[in-house]
Coordinates of C-alpha atoms in Angstrom, one line a residue:
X1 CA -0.8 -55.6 60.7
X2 CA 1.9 -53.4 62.0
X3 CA 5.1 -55.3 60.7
X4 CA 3.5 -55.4 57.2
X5 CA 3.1 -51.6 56.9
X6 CA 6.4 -50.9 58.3
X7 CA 8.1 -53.0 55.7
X8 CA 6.2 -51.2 52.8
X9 CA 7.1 -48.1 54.2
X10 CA 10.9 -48.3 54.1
X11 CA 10.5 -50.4 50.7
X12 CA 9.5 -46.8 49.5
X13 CA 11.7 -44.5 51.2
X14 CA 14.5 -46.8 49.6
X15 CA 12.8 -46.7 46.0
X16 CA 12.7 -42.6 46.8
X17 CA 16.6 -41.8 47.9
X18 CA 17.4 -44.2 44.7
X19 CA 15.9 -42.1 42.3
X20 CA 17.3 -39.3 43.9
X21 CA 20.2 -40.4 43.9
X22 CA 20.4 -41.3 40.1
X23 CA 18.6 -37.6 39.6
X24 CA 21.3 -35.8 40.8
X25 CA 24.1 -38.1 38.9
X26 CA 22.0 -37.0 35.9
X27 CA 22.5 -32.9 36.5
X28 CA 26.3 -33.4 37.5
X29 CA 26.5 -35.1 34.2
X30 CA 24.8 -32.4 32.1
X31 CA 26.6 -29.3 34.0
X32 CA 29.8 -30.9 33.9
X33 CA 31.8 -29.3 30.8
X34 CA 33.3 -31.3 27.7
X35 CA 36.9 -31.2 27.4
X36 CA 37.4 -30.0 23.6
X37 CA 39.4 -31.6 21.6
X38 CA 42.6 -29.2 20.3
X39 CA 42.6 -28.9 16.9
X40 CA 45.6 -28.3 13.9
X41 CA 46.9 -25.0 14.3
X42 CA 48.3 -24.9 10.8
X43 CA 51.5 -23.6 9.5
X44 CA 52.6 -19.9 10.9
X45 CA 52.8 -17.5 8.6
X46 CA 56.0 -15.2 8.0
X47 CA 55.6 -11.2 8.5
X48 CA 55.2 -9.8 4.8
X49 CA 58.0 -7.5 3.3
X50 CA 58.0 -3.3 3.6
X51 CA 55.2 -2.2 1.3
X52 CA 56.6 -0.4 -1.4
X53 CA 55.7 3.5 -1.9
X54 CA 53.5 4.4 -5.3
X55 CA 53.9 8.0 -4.9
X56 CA 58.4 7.7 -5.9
X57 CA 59.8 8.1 -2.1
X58 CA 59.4 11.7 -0.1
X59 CA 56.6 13.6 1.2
X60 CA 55.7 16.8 -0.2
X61 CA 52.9 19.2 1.5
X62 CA 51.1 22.0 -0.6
X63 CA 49.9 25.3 1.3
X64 CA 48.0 26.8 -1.6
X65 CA 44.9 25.5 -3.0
X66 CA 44.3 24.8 -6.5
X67 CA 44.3 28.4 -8.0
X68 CA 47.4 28.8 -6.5
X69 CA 45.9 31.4 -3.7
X70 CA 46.9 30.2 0.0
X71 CA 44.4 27.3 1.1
X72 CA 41.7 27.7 3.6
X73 CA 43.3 26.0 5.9
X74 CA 46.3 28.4 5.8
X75 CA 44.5 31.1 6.4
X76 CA 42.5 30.0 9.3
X77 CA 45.8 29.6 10.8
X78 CA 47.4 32.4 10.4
X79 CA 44.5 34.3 11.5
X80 CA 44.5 32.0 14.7
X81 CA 48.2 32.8 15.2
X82 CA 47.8 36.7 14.1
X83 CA 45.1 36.8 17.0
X84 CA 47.0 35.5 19.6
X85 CA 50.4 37.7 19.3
X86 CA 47.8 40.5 18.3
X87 CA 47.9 41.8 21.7
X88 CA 51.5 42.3 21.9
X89 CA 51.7 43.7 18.6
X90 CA 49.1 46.0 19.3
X91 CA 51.5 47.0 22.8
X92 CA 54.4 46.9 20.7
X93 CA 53.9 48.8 17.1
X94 CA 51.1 50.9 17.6
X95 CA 50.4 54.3 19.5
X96 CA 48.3 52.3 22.2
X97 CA 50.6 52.8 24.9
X98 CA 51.3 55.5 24.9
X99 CA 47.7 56.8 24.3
X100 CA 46.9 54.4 27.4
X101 CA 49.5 55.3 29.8
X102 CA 48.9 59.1 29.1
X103 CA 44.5 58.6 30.0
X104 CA 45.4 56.4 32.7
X105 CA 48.2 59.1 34.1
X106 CA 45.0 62.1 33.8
X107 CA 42.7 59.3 36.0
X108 CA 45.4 59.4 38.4
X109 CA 45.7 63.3 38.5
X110 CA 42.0 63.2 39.5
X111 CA 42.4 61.3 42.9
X112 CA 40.3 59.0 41.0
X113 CA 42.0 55.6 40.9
X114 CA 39.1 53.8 39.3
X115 CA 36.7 55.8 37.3
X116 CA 37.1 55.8 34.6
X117 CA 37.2 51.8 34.9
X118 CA 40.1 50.0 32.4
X119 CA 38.1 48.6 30.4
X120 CA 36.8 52.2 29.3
X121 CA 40.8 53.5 28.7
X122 CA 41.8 50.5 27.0
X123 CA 38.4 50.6 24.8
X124 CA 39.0 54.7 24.4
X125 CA 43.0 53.2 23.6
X126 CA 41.8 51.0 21.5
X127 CA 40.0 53.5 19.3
X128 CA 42.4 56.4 19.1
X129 CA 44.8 54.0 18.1
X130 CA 42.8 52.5 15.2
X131 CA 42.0 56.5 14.3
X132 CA 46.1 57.7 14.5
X133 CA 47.2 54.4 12.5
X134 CA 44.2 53.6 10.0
X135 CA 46.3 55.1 7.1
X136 CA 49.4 52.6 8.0
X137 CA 46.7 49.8 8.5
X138 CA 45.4 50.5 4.8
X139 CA 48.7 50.9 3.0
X140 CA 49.9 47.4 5.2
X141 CA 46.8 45.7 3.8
X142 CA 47.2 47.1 0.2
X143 CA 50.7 46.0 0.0
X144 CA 51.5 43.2 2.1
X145 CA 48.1 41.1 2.9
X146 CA 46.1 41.7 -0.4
X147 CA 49.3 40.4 -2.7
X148 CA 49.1 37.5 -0.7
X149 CA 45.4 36.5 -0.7
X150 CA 45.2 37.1 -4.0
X151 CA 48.2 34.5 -4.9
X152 CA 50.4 37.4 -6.7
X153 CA 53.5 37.1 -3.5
X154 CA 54.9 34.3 -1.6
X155 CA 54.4 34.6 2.5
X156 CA 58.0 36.1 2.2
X157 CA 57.6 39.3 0.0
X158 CA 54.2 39.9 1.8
X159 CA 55.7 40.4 5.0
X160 CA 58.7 42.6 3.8
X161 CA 56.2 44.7 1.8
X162 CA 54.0 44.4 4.2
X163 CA 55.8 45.8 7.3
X164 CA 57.4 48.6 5.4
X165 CA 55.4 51.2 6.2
X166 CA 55.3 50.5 10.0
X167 CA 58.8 50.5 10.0
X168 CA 58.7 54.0 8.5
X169 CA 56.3 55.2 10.8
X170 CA 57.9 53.6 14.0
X171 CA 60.7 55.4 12.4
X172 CA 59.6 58.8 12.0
X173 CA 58.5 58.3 16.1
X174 CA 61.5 56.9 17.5
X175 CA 64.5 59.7 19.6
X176 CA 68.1 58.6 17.8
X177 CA 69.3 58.6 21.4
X178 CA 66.8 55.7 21.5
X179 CA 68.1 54.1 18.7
X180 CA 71.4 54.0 19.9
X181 CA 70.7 53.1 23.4
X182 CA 69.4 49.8 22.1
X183 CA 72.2 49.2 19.7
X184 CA 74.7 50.0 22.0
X185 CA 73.1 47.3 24.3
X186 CA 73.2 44.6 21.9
X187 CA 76.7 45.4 21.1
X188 CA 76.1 46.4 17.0
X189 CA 77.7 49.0 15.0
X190 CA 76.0 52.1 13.9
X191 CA 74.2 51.6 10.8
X192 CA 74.9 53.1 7.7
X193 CA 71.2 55.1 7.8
X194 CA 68.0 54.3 10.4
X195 CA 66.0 52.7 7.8
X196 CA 68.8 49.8 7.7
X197 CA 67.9 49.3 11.7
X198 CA 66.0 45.9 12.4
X199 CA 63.1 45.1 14.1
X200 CA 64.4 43.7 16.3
X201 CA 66.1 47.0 17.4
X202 CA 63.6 49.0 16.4
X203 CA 60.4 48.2 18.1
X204 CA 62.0 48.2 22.4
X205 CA 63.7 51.9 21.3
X206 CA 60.2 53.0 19.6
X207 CA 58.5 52.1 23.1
X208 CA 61.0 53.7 24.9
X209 CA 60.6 56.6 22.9
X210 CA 56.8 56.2 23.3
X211 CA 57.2 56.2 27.1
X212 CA 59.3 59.0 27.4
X213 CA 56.5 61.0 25.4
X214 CA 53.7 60.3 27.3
X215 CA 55.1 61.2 30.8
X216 CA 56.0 64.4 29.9
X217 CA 52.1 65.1 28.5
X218 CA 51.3 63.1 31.8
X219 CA 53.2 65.6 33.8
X220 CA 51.9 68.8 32.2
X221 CA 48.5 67.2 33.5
X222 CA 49.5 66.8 36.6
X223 CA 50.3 70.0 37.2
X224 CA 47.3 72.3 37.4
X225 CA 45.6 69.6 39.5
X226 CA 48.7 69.7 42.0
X227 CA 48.2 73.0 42.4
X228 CA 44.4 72.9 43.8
X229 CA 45.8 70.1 46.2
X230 CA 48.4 72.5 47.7
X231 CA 46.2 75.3 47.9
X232 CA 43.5 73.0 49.5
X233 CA 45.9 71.9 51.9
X234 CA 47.1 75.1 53.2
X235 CA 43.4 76.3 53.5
X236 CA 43.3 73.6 55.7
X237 CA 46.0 74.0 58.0
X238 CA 45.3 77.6 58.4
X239 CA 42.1 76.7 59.4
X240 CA 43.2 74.0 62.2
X241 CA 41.1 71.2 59.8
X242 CA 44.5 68.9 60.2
X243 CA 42.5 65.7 60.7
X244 CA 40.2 66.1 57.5
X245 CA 41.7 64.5 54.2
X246 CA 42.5 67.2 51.3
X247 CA 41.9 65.0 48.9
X248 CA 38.2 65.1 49.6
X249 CA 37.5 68.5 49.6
X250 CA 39.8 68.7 46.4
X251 CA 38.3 66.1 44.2
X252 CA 35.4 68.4 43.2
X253 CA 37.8 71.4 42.6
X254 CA 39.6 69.2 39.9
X255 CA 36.5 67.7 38.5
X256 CA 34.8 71.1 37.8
X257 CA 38.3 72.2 36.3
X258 CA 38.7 69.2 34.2
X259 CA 35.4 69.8 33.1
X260 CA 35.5 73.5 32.6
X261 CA 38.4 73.1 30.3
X262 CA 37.0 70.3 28.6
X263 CA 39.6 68.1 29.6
X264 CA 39.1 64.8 27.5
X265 CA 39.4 67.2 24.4
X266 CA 42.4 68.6 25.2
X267 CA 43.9 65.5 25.8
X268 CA 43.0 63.4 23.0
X269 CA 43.5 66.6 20.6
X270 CA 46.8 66.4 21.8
X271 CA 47.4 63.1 21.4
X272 CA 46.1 62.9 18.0
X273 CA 48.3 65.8 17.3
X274 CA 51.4 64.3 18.4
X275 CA 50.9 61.8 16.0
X276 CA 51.0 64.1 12.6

């Protein structure tokens, strides 16, 4: 009974590990990949000629649109570039610095180093300049920017017509010894008249001139509110107070001054004065 079972048993564990067998010979035929078959790659084909220009050879590039005013785009940037050197312009040309140095010179006659802040001086500047030069801004616009919006001058005649009268009024500021200073440093003869002077010597001797203007208004300021510190000191010492700091028992003497005299008028009438 035994010997028949046994044989049927391993009749079927054969039959089994056959058909595995021929299972898995089955998948490694289906996951094993075809070897294509290369194909014809044809003729190559040459690189094709320099193509040929339609427009008659060069490149030309139009700036004004089609009314013959500058284009949109030209404008943009030149305001782009105008706003970017506008700050040193502004330092340069104008009365700003001097107006500046002048307001920041009265803060510092005050013993008060940071009130007003410098935003507020360069804002108050900023202003006084716009007020002093508003008649050159409007005769710069009316001949120099205007001509050109409007088409009627090339970029070239606007900016000679343009920076005339800011020449004449740089001018009209500007010491001779100033002038000369800066022509003798660049090593150029005298001109024939100062309105023949460049820009380039113009502008450095206008802000020297401009320097040299407001430190003597800075120093008449200085004055008055030197003498309440010497006086304050010497009340001091008489008084054996060595080891308490002038300076604050003076700060209110000068404020109440300043105000009393109405300081920030008589400053910027000055400095609006200087200018006419």
């Amino acid at each position: 009974m035994h010997a028949p079972r046994s044989a049927t048993v391993w009749r079927w564990a054969a039959m089994l590990s056959v058909a595995a067998i021929i299972a898995a010979a089955i998948l490694l035929l289906q996951t094993t990949p075809s070897h294509a078959v290369p194909g014809d790659p044809g003729e190559p084909v040459g690189p094709g000629g320099p193509a040929t220009p339609g427009g008659g050879g060069g490149v030309s590039i139009d700036i004004n649109g089609p009314d013959g005013t500058p284009s949109s785009a030209i404008v943009t940037l030149i305001g782009i570039t105008l706003l970017s050197v506008a700050p040193a312009l502004l330092l340069m040309m104008t009365s700003f610095t001097k107006i500046f140095v002048v307001l920041a010179m009265a803060r510092n006659a005050l013993a008060l180093p940071s009130i007003p802040p410098n935003q507020v001086l360069a804002g108050l500047a900023l202003f006084l300049t716009l007020f002093i030069m508003w008649p050159v801004l409007t005769e710069v616009n009316t001949l120099g920017v205007r001509p050109y919006l409007a088409g009627t001058a090339s970029f070239d005649d606007a900016l000679a017509a343009g920076s005339e009268p800011l020449r004449t009024w740089m001018l009209h500021f500007t010491r001779e010894q100033d002038l000369a200073l800066m022509l003798r440093a660049g090593g150029a003869a005298n001109p024939a008249s100062p309105e023949s002077v460049d820009m380039i010597t113009l502008i450095p001797a206008f802000m020297i001139s401009e320097l040299r203007a407001a430190f003597i208004i800075g120093f008449v300021i200085f004055i008055p509110f030197l003498v309440i510190d010497l006086v304050v000191s010497a009340a001091l010492m008489s008084m054996g107070m060595m080891m308490l700091p002038p300076v604050m028992i003076s700060l209110p003497f000068k404020i109440l001054l300043f105000i009393l005299v109405d300081g920030w008028a008589m400053i910027i009438t000055s400095l609006i004065e200087s200018y006419n």
